[in-house]
Amino acid sequence: LGRLPVASQFYPPFVRQPISSSDWMNNIPPYEFNICRTCNCTLLKQLTLKTAPPIISFNIDGMSSFIIDTEITSTIDQIIVHYKLVGISYFSIKQAHFNTRIIVEADVFVHDGMLDGGNMVKESVPLHDLDLMKNRGYKASALIYMQI
């Protein structure tokens, strides 16, 4: 498999941190990507989506005041595109370990290879009642959305 297209993965550092995944998708902030060799100024890169990727990931590691939207609607090349949250990866510095939430229709499953025998466990709480920024003491680090 080849590398993912750059436009399908969004990550910091930004000039302006987005407040939510919808805000990020619809107002992609410029981000710092290099230093000018002549004047030592920070060079910024601005991304624009020309086509709608089928899958989009957002790196939200370290973003504590961030709203995870379960659906995103965006206009890309004059076409309205809808995305649905399908996965969240969580990381614990203390444990040096990841776990995930996988969203299938209205059901949410947790997967942690160190717990639960490596099996997915269905959440007992509906998606809209979950704190999506935390899971079992771990903090959200990546979001995965799929075009619907």
Coordinates of N, CA and C in Angstrom, one line a residue:
L1 N 0.8 -1.2 0.0 CA 0.0 0.0 0.0 C 0.9 1.2 0.0
G2 N 0.4 2.3 -0.7 CA 1.2 3.5 -0.7 C 0.8 4.4 0.4
R3 N 1.4 5.6 0.4 CA 1.1 6.6 1.5 C -0.3 7.2 1.3
L4 N -0.9 7.6 2.4 CA -2.2 8.3 2.2 C -1.9 9.7 1.6
P5 N -2.9 10.2 0.9 CA -2.7 11.5 0.3 C -2.6 12.5 1.5
V6 N -1.8 13.5 1.3 CA -1.6 14.5 2.4 C -2.9 15.1 2.8
A7 N -3.8 15.4 1.9 CA -5.0 16.1 2.2 C -6.0 15.3 3.1
S8 N -5.7 14.0 3.3 CA -6.6 13.2 4.0 C -6.2 13.0 5.5
Q9 N -5.1 13.7 5.9 CA -4.7 13.6 7.3 C -4.4 15.0 7.7
F10 N -5.1 15.4 8.8 CA -4.9 16.8 9.3 C -4.2 16.7 10.7
Y11 N -3.3 17.5 10.9 CA -2.5 17.5 12.1 C -1.9 18.8 12.5
P12 N -1.6 19.0 13.8 CA -1.0 20.3 14.2 C 0.5 20.3 13.9
P13 N 1.3 21.4 14.1 CA 0.9 22.6 14.8 C 0.2 23.6 13.9
F14 N -0.8 24.3 14.4 CA -1.6 25.3 13.7 C -1.2 26.7 14.1
V15 N -1.7 27.6 13.2 CA -1.6 29.0 13.6 C -2.8 29.3 14.5
R16 N -4.0 28.6 14.2 CA -5.2 28.7 15.1 C -5.7 27.3 15.3
Q17 N -5.8 26.9 16.5 CA -6.4 25.6 16.8 C -7.9 25.6 16.5
P18 N -8.4 24.6 15.7 CA -9.8 24.5 15.5 C -10.6 24.2 16.8
I19 N -11.8 24.6 16.9 CA -12.6 24.2 18.1 C -13.3 22.9 18.0
S20 N -13.5 22.4 16.8 CA -14.2 21.1 16.6 C -13.7 20.5 15.3
S21 N -14.0 19.2 15.1 CA -13.7 18.5 13.9 C -14.4 19.2 12.7
S22 N -15.6 19.6 12.9 CA -16.4 20.3 11.8 C -15.7 21.6 11.4
D23 N -15.3 22.4 12.4 CA -14.6 23.6 12.2 C -13.3 23.4 11.5
W24 N -12.6 22.3 11.8 CA -11.3 22.0 11.2 C -11.5 21.7 9.7
M25 N -12.5 20.8 9.5 CA -12.8 20.4 8.1 C -13.2 21.6 7.2
N26 N -14.0 22.5 7.8 CA -14.6 23.5 6.9 C -13.7 24.8 6.9
N27 N -12.8 24.9 7.8 CA -11.9 26.1 7.9 C -10.4 25.6 8.1
I28 N -9.9 24.8 7.2 CA -8.6 24.2 7.5 C -7.6 25.3 7.8
P29 N -7.0 25.3 9.1 CA -6.1 26.4 9.4 C -4.7 26.1 8.8
P30 N -4.0 27.2 8.5 CA -2.6 27.1 8.1 C -1.8 26.4 9.2
Y31 N -0.8 25.7 8.8 CA 0.0 25.1 9.9 C 1.5 25.4 9.6
E32 N 2.3 25.4 10.6 CA 3.7 25.6 10.5 C 4.4 24.4 9.9
F33 N 5.2 24.6 8.8 CA 5.8 23.4 8.3 C 7.3 23.6 8.0
N34 N 7.9 24.8 8.2 CA 9.3 24.9 8.0 C 9.8 26.3 8.5
I35 N 11.1 26.5 8.4 CA 11.7 27.8 8.8 C 12.4 28.3 7.6
C36 N 12.3 29.6 7.2 CA 13.0 30.2 6.1 C 14.5 30.2 6.4
R37 N 15.3 29.7 5.5 CA 16.7 29.7 5.7 C 17.3 31.1 5.6
T38 N 16.6 32.0 5.0 CA 17.2 33.4 4.8 C 16.9 34.3 6.0
C39 N 15.6 34.3 6.5 CA 15.2 35.2 7.5 C 14.8 34.5 8.8
N40 N 14.8 33.2 8.9 CA 14.4 32.4 10.1 C 12.9 32.6 10.5
C41 N 12.1 33.1 9.6 CA 10.7 33.2 9.8 C 10.0 31.9 9.6
T42 N 8.9 31.7 10.3 CA 8.1 30.5 10.2 C 7.4 30.5 8.9
L43 N 7.5 29.4 8.1 CA 6.7 29.3 6.9 C 5.4 28.5 7.2
L44 N 4.4 29.0 6.6 CA 3.1 28.3 6.8 C 2.6 27.6 5.5
K45 N 1.9 26.6 5.7 CA 1.3 25.8 4.6 C -0.2 25.9 4.8
Q46 N -0.9 26.1 3.7 CA -2.4 26.2 3.7 C -2.9 25.0 2.8
L47 N -3.7 24.1 3.4 CA -4.3 23.0 2.6 C -5.7 23.4 2.1
T48 N -6.0 22.9 0.9 CA -7.3 23.0 0.4 C -7.7 21.7 -0.3
L49 N -8.8 21.2 0.1 CA -9.3 19.9 -0.5 C -9.8 20.2 -1.9
K50 N -9.3 19.5 -2.9 CA -9.8 19.6 -4.3 C -10.8 18.5 -4.6
T51 N -10.7 17.4 -3.9 CA -11.6 16.2 -4.0 C -11.9 15.7 -2.6
A52 N -13.0 15.0 -2.4 CA -13.3 14.5 -1.1 C -12.7 13.1 -0.9
P53 N -11.7 13.0 0.0 CA -11.2 11.7 0.3 C -12.2 10.8 1.0
P54 N -12.2 9.5 0.7 CA -13.2 8.6 1.3 C -13.0 8.5 2.9
I55 N -11.8 8.6 3.3 CA -11.5 8.5 4.8 C -10.6 9.7 5.1
I56 N -10.9 10.3 6.3 CA -10.1 11.5 6.8 C -9.8 11.2 8.2
S57 N -8.5 11.5 8.6 CA -8.1 11.4 10.0 C -7.6 12.7 10.5
F58 N -7.9 12.9 11.8 CA -7.5 14.1 12.5 C -6.6 13.7 13.6
N59 N -5.4 14.3 13.7 CA -4.5 14.1 14.9 C -4.9 15.2 15.9
I60 N -5.5 14.7 17.0 CA -5.9 15.7 18.1 C -5.1 15.5 19.4
D61 N -4.0 14.8 19.3 CA -3.2 14.6 20.5 C -2.8 15.9 21.1
G62 N -3.1 16.0 22.4 CA -2.7 17.2 23.2 C -3.7 18.3 23.1
M63 N -4.8 18.1 22.4 CA -5.9 19.2 22.2 C -7.0 18.9 23.3
S64 N -6.9 19.6 24.4 CA -7.8 19.3 25.5 C -9.2 19.9 25.3
S65 N -9.2 21.1 24.8 CA -10.5 21.8 24.6 C -10.9 21.7 23.1
F66 N -11.4 20.5 22.8 CA -11.8 20.2 21.4 C -13.1 19.4 21.4
I67 N -14.0 19.8 20.4 CA -15.3 19.1 20.3 C -15.2 18.1 19.2
I68 N -15.5 16.8 19.5 CA -15.5 15.7 18.5 C -16.9 15.6 18.0
D69 N -17.1 16.0 16.7 CA -18.4 15.9 16.1 C -18.5 14.5 15.6
T70 N -19.8 13.9 15.7 CA -20.0 12.6 15.2 C -20.3 12.6 13.7
E71 N -20.7 13.8 13.2 CA -20.9 13.9 11.7 C -20.3 15.2 11.3
I72 N -19.8 15.2 10.1 CA -19.3 16.5 9.4 C -19.9 16.6 8.1
T73 N -20.3 17.8 7.8 CA -20.8 18.2 6.4 C -19.9 19.3 5.9
S74 N -19.4 19.1 4.7 CA -18.5 20.0 4.1 C -18.8 20.2 2.6
T75 N -18.4 21.3 2.0 CA -18.5 21.5 0.6 C -17.1 21.4 0.0
I76 N -16.9 20.5 -0.9 CA -15.6 20.3 -1.5 C -15.8 20.3 -3.0
D77 N -15.2 21.2 -3.7 CA -15.3 21.4 -5.1 C -16.8 21.5 -5.5
Q78 N -17.5 22.3 -4.8 CA -18.9 22.6 -5.0 C -19.8 21.4 -4.8
I79 N -19.4 20.4 -4.1 CA -20.2 19.2 -3.9 C -20.3 19.1 -2.3
I80 N -21.5 18.9 -1.9 CA -21.7 18.7 -0.4 C -21.4 17.3 -0.1
V81 N -20.5 17.1 0.9 CA -20.0 15.8 1.3 C -20.3 15.6 2.8
H82 N -20.7 14.4 3.1 CA -21.0 14.0 4.5 C -20.0 13.0 5.0
Y83 N -19.5 13.2 6.2 CA -18.6 12.2 6.9 C -19.2 11.8 8.2
K84 N -18.9 10.5 8.6 CA -19.4 10.0 9.8 C -18.2 9.5 10.6
L85 N -18.2 9.8 11.9 CA -17.1 9.3 12.8 C -17.2 7.8 12.9
V86 N -16.1 7.1 12.7 CA -16.1 5.6 12.7 C -15.1 5.1 13.7
G87 N -14.2 5.9 14.2 CA -13.2 5.4 15.1 C -12.5 6.6 15.8
I88 N -12.1 6.3 17.1 CA -11.3 7.2 17.9 C -10.2 6.4 18.5
S89 N -8.9 6.9 18.4 CA -7.8 6.2 19.0 C -7.5 7.0 20.3
Y90 N -7.2 6.4 21.4 CA -6.9 7.0 22.7 C -5.5 6.6 23.1
F91 N -4.7 7.4 23.8 CA -3.4 7.1 24.2 C -3.2 7.5 25.7
S92 N -2.4 6.7 26.4 CA -2.1 7.0 27.8 C -0.6 7.1 27.9
I93 N -0.1 8.2 28.2 CA 1.4 8.4 28.4 C 1.8 7.4 29.6
K94 N 1.0 7.4 30.7 CA 1.4 6.6 31.8 C 1.5 5.1 31.5
Q95 N 0.5 4.6 30.7 CA 0.5 3.2 30.3 C 1.4 3.0 29.0
A96 N 1.7 4.0 28.3 CA 2.4 3.9 27.0 C 1.7 2.9 26.1
H97 N 0.4 3.2 26.0 CA -0.5 2.2 25.3 C -1.7 2.9 24.7
F98 N -2.2 2.3 23.6 CA -3.4 2.8 22.9 C -4.6 1.9 23.2
N99 N -5.8 2.5 23.1 CA -7.0 1.7 23.0 C -7.9 2.5 22.0
T100 N -8.9 1.8 21.5 CA -9.8 2.5 20.5 C -11.3 2.3 20.8
R101 N -12.0 3.2 20.2 CA -13.5 3.1 20.1 C -13.8 3.0 18.7
I102 N -14.7 2.0 18.3 CA -15.1 1.8 17.0 C -16.6 2.0 16.9
I103 N -17.1 2.8 16.0 CA -18.5 3.1 16.0 C -19.1 2.4 14.7
V104 N -20.1 1.6 15.0 CA -20.8 0.9 13.9 C -22.3 1.2 14.1
E105 N -22.8 2.0 13.1 CA -24.2 2.4 13.2 C -24.4 3.1 14.6
A106 N -25.3 2.7 15.4 CA -25.5 3.3 16.7 C -24.7 2.6 17.8
D107 N -24.0 1.6 17.5 CA -23.2 0.9 18.6 C -21.8 1.3 18.6
V108 N -21.3 1.4 19.9 CA -19.9 1.8 20.1 C -19.2 0.6 20.8
F109 N -18.0 0.3 20.3 CA -17.2 -0.8 20.8 C -15.9 -0.3 21.3
V110 N -15.3 -0.9 22.3 CA -14.0 -0.5 22.8 C -13.1 -1.7 22.5
H111 N -11.9 -1.4 22.0 CA -10.9 -2.5 21.9 C -9.6 -2.0 22.6
D112 N -9.1 -2.9 23.4 CA -7.9 -2.7 24.2 C -7.2 -4.1 24.2
G113 N -6.1 -4.2 23.5 CA -5.4 -5.5 23.4 C -4.9 -6.0 24.7
M114 N -4.7 -5.1 25.7 CA -4.2 -5.6 27.0 C -5.3 -6.0 28.0
L115 N -6.5 -5.6 27.7 CA -7.7 -5.9 28.5 C -8.7 -6.6 27.7
D116 N -9.7 -7.2 28.4 CA -10.8 -7.9 27.7 C -10.4 -9.0 26.7
G117 N -9.3 -9.6 27.0 CA -8.8 -10.7 26.1 C -8.6 -10.3 24.7
G118 N -8.4 -9.0 24.4 CA -8.2 -8.5 23.1 C -9.4 -8.5 22.2
N119 N -10.6 -8.7 22.9 CA -11.9 -8.7 22.2 C -12.5 -7.3 22.3
M120 N -13.3 -6.9 21.3 CA -14.1 -5.7 21.4 C -15.2 -5.9 22.4
V121 N -15.5 -4.8 23.1 CA -16.5 -4.8 24.1 C -17.5 -3.7 23.8
K122 N -18.8 -4.0 23.7 CA -19.8 -3.0 23.4 C -20.0 -2.1 24.6
E123 N -20.0 -0.8 24.4 CA -20.2 0.2 25.4 C -21.7 0.1 25.9
S124 N -21.9 0.3 27.2 CA -23.3 0.2 27.7 C -24.0 1.6 27.6
V125 N -23.3 2.6 27.2 CA -23.8 4.0 27.1 C -23.9 4.3 25.6
P126 N -25.0 5.0 25.2 CA -25.2 5.4 23.8 C -24.1 6.5 23.4
L127 N -23.8 6.5 22.1 CA -22.7 7.4 21.6 C -22.9 8.8 22.0
H128 N -24.1 9.3 22.0 CA -24.4 10.8 22.3 C -24.2 11.1 23.8
D129 N -24.1 10.0 24.6 CA -23.9 10.2 26.1 C -22.4 10.0 26.5
L130 N -21.6 9.6 25.6 CA -20.2 9.3 25.9 C -19.3 10.6 25.9
D131 N -18.3 10.7 26.8 CA -17.3 11.7 26.7 C -16.3 11.2 25.7
L132 N -16.3 11.6 24.5 CA -15.5 11.1 23.4 C -14.0 11.5 23.5
M133 N -13.7 12.5 24.4 CA -12.3 12.9 24.6 C -11.6 12.0 25.5
K134 N -12.3 11.1 26.2 CA -11.6 10.2 27.2 C -12.2 8.8 27.1
N135 N -11.4 7.8 27.4 CA -11.8 6.4 27.4 C -10.9 5.7 28.3
R136 N -11.5 5.2 29.4 CA -10.8 4.4 30.4 C -9.5 5.1 30.9
G137 N -9.6 6.4 31.1 CA -8.5 7.2 31.6 C -7.5 7.6 30.5
Y138 N -7.7 7.2 29.2 CA -6.9 7.5 28.1 C -7.4 8.8 27.4
K139 N -6.6 9.6 26.8 CA -7.0 10.8 26.1 C -7.1 10.5 24.6
A140 N -8.1 11.1 23.9 CA -8.3 11.0 22.5 C -7.0 11.5 21.8
S141 N -6.6 10.8 20.8 CA -5.4 11.3 20.0 C -5.6 11.3 18.5
A142 N -6.6 10.5 18.0 CA -6.8 10.5 16.6 C -8.3 10.2 16.3
L143 N -8.8 10.8 15.3 CA -10.2 10.6 14.9 C -10.2 10.1 13.5
I144 N -11.1 9.1 13.2 CA -11.2 8.6 11.8 C -12.7 8.8 11.4
Y145 N -12.8 9.5 10.2 CA -14.1 9.7 9.6 C -14.2 9.0 8.2
M146 N -15.4 8.5 7.9 CA -15.6 7.9 6.6 C -16.7 8.6 5.9
Q147 N -16.5 8.8 4.6 CA -17.5 9.5 3.8 C -18.7 8.6 3.7
I148 N -19.9 9.2 3.8 CA -21.2 8.5 3.7 C -22.0 9.0 2.5

